[in-house]
PDB file of C-alpha atoms and ligand atoms in Angstrom:
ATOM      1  CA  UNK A  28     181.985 153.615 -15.448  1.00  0.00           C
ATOM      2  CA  UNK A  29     179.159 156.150 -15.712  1.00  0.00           C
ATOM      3  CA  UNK A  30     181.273 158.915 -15.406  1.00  0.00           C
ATOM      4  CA  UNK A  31     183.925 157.659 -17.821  1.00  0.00           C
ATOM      5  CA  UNK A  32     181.416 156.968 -20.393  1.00  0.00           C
ATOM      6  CA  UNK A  33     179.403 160.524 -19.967  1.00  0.00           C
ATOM      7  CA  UNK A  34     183.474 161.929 -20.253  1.00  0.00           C
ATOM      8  CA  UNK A  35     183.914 160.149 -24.090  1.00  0.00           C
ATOM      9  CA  UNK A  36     181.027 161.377 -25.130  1.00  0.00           C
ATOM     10  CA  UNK A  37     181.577 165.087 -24.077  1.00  0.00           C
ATOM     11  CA  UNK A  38     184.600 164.490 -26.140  1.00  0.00           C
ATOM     12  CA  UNK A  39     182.797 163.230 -28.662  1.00  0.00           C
ATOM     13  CA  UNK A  40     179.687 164.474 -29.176  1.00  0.00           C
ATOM     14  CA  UNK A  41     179.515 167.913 -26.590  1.00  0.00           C
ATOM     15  CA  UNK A  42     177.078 168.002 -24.130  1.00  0.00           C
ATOM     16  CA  UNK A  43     173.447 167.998 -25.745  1.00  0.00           C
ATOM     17  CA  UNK A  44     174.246 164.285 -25.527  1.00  0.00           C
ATOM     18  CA  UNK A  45     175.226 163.749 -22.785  1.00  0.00           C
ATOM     19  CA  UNK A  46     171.218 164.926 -21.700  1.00  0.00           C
ATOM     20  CA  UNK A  47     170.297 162.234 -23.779  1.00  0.00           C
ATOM     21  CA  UNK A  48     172.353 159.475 -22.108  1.00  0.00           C
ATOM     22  CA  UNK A  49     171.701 160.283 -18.418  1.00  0.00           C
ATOM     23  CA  UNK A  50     168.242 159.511 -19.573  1.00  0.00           C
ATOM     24  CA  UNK A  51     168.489 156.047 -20.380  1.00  0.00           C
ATOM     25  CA  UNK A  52     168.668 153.506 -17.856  1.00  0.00           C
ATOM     26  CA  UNK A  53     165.345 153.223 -16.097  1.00  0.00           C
ATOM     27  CA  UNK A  54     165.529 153.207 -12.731  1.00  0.00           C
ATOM     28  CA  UNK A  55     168.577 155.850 -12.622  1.00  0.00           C
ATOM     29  CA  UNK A  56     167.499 159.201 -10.525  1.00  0.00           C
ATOM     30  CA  UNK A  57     167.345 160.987 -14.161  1.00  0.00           C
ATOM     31  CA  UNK A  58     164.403 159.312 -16.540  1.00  0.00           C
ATOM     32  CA  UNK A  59     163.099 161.354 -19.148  1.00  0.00           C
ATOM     33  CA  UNK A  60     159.507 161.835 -18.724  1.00  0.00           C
ATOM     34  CA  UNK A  61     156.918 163.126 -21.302  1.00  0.00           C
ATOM     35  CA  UNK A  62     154.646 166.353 -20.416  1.00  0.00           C
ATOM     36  CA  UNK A  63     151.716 166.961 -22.691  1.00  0.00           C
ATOM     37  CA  UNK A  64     151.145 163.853 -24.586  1.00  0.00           C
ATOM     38  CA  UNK A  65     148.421 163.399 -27.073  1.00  0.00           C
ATOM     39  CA  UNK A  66     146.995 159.989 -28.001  1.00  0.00           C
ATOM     40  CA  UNK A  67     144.955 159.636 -31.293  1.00  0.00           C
ATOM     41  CA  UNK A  68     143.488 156.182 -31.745  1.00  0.00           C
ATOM     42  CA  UNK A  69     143.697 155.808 -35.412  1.00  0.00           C
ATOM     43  CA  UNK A  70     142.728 152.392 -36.566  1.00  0.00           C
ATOM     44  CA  UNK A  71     140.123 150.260 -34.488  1.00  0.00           C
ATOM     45  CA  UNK A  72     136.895 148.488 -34.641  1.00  0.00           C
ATOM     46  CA  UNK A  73     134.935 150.307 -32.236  1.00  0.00           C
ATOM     47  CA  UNK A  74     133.806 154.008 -33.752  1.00  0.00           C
ATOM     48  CA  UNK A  75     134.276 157.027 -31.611  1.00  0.00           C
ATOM     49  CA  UNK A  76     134.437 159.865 -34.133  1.00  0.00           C
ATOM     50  CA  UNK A  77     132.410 160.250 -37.543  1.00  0.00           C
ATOM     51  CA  UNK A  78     133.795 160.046 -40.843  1.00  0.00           C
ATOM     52  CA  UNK A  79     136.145 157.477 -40.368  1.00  0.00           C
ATOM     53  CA  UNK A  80     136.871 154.119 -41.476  1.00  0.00           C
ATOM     54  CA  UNK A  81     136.564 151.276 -38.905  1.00  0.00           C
ATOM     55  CA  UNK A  82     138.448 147.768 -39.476  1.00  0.00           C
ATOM     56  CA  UNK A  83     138.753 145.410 -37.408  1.00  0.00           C
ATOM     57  CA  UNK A  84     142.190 145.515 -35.715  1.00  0.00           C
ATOM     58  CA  UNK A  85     143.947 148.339 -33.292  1.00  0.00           C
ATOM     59  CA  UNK A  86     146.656 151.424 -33.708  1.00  0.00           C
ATOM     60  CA  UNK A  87     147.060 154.659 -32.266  1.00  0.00           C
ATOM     61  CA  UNK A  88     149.306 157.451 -32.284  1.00  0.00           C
ATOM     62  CA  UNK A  89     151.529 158.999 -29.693  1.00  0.00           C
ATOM     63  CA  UNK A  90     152.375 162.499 -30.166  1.00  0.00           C
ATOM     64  CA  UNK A  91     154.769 164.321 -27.258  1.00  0.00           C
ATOM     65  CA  UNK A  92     156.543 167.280 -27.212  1.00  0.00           C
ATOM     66  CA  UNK A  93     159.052 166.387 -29.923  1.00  0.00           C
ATOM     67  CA  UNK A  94     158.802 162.359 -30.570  1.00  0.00           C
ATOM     68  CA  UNK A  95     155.931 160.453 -32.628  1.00  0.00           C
ATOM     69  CA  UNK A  96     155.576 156.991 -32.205  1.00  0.00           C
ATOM     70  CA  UNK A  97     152.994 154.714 -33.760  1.00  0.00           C
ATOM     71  CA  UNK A  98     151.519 151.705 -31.608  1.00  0.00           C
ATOM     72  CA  UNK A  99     150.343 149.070 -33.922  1.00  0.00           C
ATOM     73  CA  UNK A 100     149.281 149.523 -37.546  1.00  0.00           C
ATOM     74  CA  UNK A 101     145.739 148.377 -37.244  1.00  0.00           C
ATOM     75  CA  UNK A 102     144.671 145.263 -40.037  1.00  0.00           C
ATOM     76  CA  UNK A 103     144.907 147.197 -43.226  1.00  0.00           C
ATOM     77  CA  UNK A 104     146.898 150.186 -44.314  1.00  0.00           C
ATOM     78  CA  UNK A 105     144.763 152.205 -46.444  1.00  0.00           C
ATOM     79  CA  UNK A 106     142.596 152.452 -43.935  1.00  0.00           C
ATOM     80  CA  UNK A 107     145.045 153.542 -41.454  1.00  0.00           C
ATOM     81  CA  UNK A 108     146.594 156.119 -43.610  1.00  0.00           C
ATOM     82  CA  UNK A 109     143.327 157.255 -44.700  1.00  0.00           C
ATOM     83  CA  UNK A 110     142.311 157.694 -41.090  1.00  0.00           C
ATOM     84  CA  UNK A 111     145.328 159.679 -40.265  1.00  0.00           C
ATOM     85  CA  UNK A 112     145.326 162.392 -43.689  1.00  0.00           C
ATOM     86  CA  UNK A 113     141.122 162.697 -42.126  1.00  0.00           C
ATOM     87  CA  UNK A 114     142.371 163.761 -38.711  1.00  0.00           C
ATOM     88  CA  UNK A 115     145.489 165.527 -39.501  1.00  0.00           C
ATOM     89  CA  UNK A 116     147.948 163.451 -38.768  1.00  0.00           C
ATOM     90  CA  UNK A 117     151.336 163.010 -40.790  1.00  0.00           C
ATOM     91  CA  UNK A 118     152.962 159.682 -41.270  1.00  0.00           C
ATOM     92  CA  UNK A 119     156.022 161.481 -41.775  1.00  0.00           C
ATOM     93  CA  UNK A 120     156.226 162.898 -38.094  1.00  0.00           C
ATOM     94  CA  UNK A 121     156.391 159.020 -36.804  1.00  0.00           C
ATOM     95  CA  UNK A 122     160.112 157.892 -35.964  1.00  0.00           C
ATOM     96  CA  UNK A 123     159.489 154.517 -34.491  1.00  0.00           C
ATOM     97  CA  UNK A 124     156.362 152.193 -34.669  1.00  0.00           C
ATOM     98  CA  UNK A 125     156.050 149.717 -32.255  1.00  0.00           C
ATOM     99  CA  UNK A 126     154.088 146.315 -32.499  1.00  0.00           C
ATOM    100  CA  UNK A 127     152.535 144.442 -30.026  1.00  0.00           C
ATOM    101  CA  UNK A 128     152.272 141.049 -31.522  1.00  0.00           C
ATOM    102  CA  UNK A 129     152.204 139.064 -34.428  1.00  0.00           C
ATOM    103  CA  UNK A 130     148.804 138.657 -35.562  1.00  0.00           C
ATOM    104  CA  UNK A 131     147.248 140.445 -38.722  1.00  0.00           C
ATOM    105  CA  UNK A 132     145.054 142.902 -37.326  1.00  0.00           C
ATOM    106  CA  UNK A 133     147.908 144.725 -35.439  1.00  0.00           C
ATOM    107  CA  UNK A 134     150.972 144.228 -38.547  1.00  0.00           C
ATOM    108  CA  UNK A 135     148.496 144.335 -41.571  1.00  0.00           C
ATOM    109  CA  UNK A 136     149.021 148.267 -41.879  1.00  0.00           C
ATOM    110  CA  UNK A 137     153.072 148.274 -41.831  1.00  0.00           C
ATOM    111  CA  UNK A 138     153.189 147.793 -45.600  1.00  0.00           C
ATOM    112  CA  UNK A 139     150.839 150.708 -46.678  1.00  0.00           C
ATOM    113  CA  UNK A 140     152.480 152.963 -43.789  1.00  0.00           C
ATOM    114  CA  UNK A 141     155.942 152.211 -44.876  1.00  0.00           C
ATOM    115  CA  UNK A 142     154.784 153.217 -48.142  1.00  0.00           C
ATOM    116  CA  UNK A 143     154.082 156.430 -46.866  1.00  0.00           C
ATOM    117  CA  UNK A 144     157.065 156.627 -44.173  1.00  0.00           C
ATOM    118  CA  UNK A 145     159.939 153.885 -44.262  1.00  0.00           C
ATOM    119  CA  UNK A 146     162.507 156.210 -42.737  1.00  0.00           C
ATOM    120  CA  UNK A 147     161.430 154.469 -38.883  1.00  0.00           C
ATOM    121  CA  UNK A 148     162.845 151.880 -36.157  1.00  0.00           C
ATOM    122  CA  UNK A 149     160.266 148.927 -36.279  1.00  0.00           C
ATOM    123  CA  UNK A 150     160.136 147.731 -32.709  1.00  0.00           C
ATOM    124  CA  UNK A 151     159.025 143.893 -32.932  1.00  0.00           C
ATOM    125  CA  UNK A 152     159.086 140.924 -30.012  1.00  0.00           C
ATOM    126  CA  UNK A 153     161.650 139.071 -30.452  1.00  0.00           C
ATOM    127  CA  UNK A 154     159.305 136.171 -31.259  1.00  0.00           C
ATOM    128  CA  UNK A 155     158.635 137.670 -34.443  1.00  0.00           C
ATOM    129  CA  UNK A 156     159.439 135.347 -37.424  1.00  0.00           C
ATOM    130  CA  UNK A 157     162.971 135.868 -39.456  1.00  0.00           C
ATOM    131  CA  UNK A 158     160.998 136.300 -42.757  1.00  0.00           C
ATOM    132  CA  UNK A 159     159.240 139.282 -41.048  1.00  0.00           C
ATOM    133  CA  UNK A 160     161.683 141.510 -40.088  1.00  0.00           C
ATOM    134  CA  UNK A 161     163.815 140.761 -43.561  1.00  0.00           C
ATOM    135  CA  UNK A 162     160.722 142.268 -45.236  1.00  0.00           C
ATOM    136  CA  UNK A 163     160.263 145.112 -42.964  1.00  0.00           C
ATOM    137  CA  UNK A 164     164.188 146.051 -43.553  1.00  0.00           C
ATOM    138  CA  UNK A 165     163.825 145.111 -47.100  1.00  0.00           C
ATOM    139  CA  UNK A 166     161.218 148.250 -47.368  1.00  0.00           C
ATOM    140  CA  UNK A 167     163.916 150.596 -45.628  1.00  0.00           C
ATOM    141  CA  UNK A 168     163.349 150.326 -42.148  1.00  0.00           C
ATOM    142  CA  UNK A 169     165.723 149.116 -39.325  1.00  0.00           C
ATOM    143  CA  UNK A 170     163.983 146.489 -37.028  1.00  0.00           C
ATOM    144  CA  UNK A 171     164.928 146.506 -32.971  1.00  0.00           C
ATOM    145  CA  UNK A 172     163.585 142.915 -31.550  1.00  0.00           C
ATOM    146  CA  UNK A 173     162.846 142.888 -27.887  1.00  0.00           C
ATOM    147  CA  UNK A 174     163.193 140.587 -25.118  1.00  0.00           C
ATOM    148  CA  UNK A 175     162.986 142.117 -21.896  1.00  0.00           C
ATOM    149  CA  UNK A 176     161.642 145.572 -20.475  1.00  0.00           C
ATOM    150  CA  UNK A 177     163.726 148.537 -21.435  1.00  0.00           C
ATOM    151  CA  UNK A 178     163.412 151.690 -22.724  1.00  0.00           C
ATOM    152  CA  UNK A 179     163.343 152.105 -26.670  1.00  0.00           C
ATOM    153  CA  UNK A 180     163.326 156.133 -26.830  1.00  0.00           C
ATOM    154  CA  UNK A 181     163.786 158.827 -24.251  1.00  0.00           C
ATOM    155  CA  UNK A 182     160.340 158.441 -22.321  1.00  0.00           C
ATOM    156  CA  UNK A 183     159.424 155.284 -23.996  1.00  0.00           C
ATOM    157  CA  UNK A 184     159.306 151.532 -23.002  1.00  0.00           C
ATOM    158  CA  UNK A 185     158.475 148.214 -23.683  1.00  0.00           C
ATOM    159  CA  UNK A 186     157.374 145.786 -21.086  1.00  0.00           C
ATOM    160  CA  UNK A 187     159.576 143.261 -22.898  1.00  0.00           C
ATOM    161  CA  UNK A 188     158.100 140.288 -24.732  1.00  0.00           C
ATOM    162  CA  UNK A 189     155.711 138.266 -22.420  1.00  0.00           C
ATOM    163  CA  UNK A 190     155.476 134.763 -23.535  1.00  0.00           C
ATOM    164  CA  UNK A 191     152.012 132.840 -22.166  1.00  0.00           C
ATOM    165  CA  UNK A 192     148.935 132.852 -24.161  1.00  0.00           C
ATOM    166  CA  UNK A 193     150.732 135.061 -27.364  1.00  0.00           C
ATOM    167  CA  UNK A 194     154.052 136.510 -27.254  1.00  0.00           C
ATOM    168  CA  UNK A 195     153.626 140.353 -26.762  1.00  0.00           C
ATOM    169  CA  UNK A 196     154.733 143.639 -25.384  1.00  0.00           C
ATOM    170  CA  UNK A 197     152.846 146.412 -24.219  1.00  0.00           C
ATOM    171  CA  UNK A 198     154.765 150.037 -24.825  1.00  0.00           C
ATOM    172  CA  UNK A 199     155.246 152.175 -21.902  1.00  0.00           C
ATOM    173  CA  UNK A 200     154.932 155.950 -21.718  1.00  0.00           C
ATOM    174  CA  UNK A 201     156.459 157.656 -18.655  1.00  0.00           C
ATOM    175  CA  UNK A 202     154.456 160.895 -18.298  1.00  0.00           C
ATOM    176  CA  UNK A 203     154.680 163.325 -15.431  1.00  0.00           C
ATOM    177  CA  UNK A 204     151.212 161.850 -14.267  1.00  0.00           C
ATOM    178  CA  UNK A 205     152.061 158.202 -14.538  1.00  0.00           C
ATOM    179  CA  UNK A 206     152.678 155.589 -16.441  1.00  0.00           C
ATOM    180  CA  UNK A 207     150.505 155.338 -19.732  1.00  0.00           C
ATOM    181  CA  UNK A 208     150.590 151.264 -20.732  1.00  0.00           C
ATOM    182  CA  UNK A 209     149.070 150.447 -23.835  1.00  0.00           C
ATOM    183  CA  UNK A 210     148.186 147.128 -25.200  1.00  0.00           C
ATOM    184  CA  UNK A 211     147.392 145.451 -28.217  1.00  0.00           C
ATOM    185  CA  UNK A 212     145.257 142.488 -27.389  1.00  0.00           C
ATOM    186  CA  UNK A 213     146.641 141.458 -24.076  1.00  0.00           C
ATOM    187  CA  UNK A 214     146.942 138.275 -24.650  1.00  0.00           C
ATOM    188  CA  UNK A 215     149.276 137.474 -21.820  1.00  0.00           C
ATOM    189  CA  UNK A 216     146.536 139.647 -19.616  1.00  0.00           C
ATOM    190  CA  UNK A 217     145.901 143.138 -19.179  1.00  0.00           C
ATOM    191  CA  UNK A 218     147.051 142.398 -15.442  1.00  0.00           C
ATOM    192  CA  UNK A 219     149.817 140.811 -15.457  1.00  0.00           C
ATOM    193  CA  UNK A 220     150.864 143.694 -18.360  1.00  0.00           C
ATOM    194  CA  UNK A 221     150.121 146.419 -15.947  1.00  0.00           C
ATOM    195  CA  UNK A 222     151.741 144.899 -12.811  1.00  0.00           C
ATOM    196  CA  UNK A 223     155.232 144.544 -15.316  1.00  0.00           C
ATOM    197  CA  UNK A 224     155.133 147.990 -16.486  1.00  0.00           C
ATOM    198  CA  UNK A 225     154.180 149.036 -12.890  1.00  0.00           C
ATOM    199  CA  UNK A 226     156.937 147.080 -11.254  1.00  0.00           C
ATOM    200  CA  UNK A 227     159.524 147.673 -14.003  1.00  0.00           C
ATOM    201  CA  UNK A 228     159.423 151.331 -13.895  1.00  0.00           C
ATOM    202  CA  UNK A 229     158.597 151.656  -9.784  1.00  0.00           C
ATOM    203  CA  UNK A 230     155.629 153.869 -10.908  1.00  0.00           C
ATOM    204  CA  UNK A 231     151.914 154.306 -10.801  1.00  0.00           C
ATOM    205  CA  UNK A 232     149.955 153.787 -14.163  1.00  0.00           C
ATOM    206  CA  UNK A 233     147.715 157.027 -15.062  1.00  0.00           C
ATOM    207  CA  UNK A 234     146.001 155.405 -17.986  1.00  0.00           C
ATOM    208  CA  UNK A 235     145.762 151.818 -19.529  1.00  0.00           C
ATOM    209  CA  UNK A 236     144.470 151.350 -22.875  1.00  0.00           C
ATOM    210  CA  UNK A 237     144.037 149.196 -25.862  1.00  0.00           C
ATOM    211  CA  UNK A 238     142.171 145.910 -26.659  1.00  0.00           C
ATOM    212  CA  UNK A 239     142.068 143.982 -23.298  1.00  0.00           C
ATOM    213  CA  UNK A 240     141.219 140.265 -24.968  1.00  0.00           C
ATOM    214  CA  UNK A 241     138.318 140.046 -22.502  1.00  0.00           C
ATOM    215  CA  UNK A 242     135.925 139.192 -25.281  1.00  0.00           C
ATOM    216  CA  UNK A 243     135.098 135.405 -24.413  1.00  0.00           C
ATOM    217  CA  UNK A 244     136.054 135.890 -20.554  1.00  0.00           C
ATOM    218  CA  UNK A 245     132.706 135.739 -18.305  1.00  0.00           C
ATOM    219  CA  UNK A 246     131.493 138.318 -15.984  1.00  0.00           C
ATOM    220  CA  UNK A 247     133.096 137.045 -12.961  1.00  0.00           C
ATOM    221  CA  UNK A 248     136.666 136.720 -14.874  1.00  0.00           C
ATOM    222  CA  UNK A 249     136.143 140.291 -16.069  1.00  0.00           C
ATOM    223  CA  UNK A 250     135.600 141.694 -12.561  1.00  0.00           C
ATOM    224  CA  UNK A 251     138.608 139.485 -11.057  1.00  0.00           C
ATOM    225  CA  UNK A 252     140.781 141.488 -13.411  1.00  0.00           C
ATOM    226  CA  UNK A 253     138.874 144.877 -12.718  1.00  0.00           C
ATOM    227  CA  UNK A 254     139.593 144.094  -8.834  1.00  0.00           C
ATOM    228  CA  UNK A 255     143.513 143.411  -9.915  1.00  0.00           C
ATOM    229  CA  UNK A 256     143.786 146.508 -11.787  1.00  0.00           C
ATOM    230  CA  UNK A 257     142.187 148.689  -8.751  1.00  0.00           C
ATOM    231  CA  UNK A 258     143.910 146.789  -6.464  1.00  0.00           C
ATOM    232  CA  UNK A 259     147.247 147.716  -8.346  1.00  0.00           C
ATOM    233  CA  UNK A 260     146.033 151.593  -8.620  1.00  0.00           C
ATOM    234  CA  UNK A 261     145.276 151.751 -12.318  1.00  0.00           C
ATOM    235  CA  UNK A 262     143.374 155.858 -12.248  1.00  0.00           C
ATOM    236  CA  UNK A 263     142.024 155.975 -15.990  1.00  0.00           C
ATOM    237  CA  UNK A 264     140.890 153.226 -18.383  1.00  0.00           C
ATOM    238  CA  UNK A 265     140.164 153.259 -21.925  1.00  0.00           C
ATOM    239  CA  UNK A 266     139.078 149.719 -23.335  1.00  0.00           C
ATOM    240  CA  UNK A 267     138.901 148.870 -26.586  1.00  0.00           C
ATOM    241  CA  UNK A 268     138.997 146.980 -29.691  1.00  0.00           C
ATOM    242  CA  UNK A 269     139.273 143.140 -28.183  1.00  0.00           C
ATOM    243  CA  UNK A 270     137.905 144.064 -24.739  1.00  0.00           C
ATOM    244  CA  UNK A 271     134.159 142.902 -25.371  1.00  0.00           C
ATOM    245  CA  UNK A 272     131.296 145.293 -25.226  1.00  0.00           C
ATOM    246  CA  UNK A 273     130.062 143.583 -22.239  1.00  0.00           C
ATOM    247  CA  UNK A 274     133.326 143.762 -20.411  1.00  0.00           C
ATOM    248  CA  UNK A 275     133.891 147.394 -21.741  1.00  0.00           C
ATOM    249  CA  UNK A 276     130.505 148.409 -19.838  1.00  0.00           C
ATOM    250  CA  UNK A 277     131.646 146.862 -16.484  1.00  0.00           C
ATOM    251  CA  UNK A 278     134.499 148.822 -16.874  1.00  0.00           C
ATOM    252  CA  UNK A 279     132.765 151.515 -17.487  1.00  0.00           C
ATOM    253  CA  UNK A 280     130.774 151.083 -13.849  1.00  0.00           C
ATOM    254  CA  UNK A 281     133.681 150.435 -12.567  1.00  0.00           C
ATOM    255  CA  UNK A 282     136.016 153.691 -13.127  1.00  0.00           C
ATOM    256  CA  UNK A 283     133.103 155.931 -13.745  1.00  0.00           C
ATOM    257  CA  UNK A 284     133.753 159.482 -15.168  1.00  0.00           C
ATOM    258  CA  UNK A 285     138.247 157.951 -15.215  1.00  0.00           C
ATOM    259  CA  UNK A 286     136.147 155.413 -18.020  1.00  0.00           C
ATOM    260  CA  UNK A 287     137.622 156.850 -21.313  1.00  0.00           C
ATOM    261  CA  UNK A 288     136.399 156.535 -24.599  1.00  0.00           C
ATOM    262  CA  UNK A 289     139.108 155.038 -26.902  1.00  0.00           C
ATOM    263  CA  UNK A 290     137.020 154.141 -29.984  1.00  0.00           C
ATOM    264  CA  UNK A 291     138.371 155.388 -33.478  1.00  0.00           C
ATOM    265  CA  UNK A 292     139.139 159.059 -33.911  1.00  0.00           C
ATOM    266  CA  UNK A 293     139.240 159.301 -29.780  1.00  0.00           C
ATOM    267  CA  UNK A 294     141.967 161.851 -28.808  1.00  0.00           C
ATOM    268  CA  UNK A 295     143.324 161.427 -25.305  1.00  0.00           C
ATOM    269  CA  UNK A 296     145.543 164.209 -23.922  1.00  0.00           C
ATOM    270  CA  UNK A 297     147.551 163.550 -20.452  1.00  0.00           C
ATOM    271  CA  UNK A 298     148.100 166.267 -19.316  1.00  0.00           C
TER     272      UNK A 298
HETATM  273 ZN1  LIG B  29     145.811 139.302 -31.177  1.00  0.00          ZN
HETATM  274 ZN1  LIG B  30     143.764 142.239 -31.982  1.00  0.00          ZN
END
């Protein structure tokens, strides 16, 4: 069936396609991976780089050798697009933005990006409300919902919606290093997130990042999900935005100089 298929669309389309197809499935011996991928958090509470505006709220960036995805739009879009024009960064290189969940501090910026950039695929659990994604198309932008893990462009993937606590997905980037998984808040846990993306794509996970919703959790619950995350092989983590202060320092003693800064402004290259 694989064959047939990959026949049509030489056919079809020739066979700069076909590269593209053989890529899709994960789990198939071919899986696009990313080389060189820079991370630019753009929109977060925690500050990392002067002359920026901090809001409360998460969204960075993902740059690879020829895709641009945006994770999240942070709680307010002036902000975010303000953020971006101070380090650089054009809203019109961005094909698909992904969001993590429902509340306000991770959607708030769609509006004032779309303004910017409504030519992109909107990548939204399937959770999300009716009324939302009519909007979203009503500005000019197509809307994927999604359910379970798969890949949504060559090299990127969702972990799928998880459903206790807040319905959510972290997005996936397979990089030559590992598996970069980053989340929004976590509501559904940062472990249980990991262990998907870990288990869904049969790899290791270079870097986690994002807010890890460990804000109210106590010391003890914090280092029971430190121990999970070492225990499943996690080499780099860069806690932010939700995590806690507290819990960001024990994660900090925990992964020593693999601890990575992930405030606002933070660029994070995997190499
Ligand atoms: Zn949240
Ligand atoms: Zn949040």
């Amino acid at each position: 069936m694989y064959i047939s298929r990959k026949i049509a669309l030489t056919l079809l389309f020739g066979w700069a396609l076909i590269v593209t197809e053989s890529s899709f499935a994960a789990g198939e011996t071919v899986q696009t991976q990313w080389n060189q991928v820079r991370i630019h958090v753009v929109f977060n509470n925690l500050p990392y780089r002067a002359g920026l505006q901090t809001g409360w709220g998460f969204a960075c960036l993902i740059e690879g050798p020829d895709k641009t995805v945006l994770f999240d739009t942070g709680g307010n879009g002036d902000i975010l697009i303000s953020n971006m024009q101070q380090l650089g960064l054009d809203a019109n290189a961005v094909e698909a933005v992904v969001l993590s969940h429902i509340h306000g501090d991770h959607t708030g910026g769609l509006d004032g990006f779309m303004a910017h950039n409504p030519d992109v695929t909107v990548y939204v659990p399937e959770s999300f409300p009716a009324s939302f994604q009519r909007e979203v198309r009503r500005l000019g932008a197509a809307v994927e919902t999604v359910d379970e893990p798969r890949q949504l462009l060559a090299g990127i993937h969702t972990t799928g919606e998880m459903n206790h606590g807040i319905a959510e997905q972290a997005l996936i980037v397979d990089t030559q290093n590992g598996l970069v998984v980053i989340t929004g808040c976590a509501h559904p846990n940062v472990a249980d997130m990991t262990e998907r993306a870990q288990s869904y794509l049969g790899r290791n996970v270079y870097l986690l990042m994002g807010g890890f919703h460990l804000d109210s959790s106590t010391d003890t619950e914090v280092k029971a999900i430190i121990d999970q995350l070492k225990a499943l092989g996690v080499r780099k983590v860069s806690p932010s935005h939700c995590t806690g202060e507290r819990a960001i320092n024990l994660f900090r003693e925990a992964w020593k100089s693999d601890f990575v800064d992930g405030g606002l402004g933070a660029v994070i290259s995997v190499p």
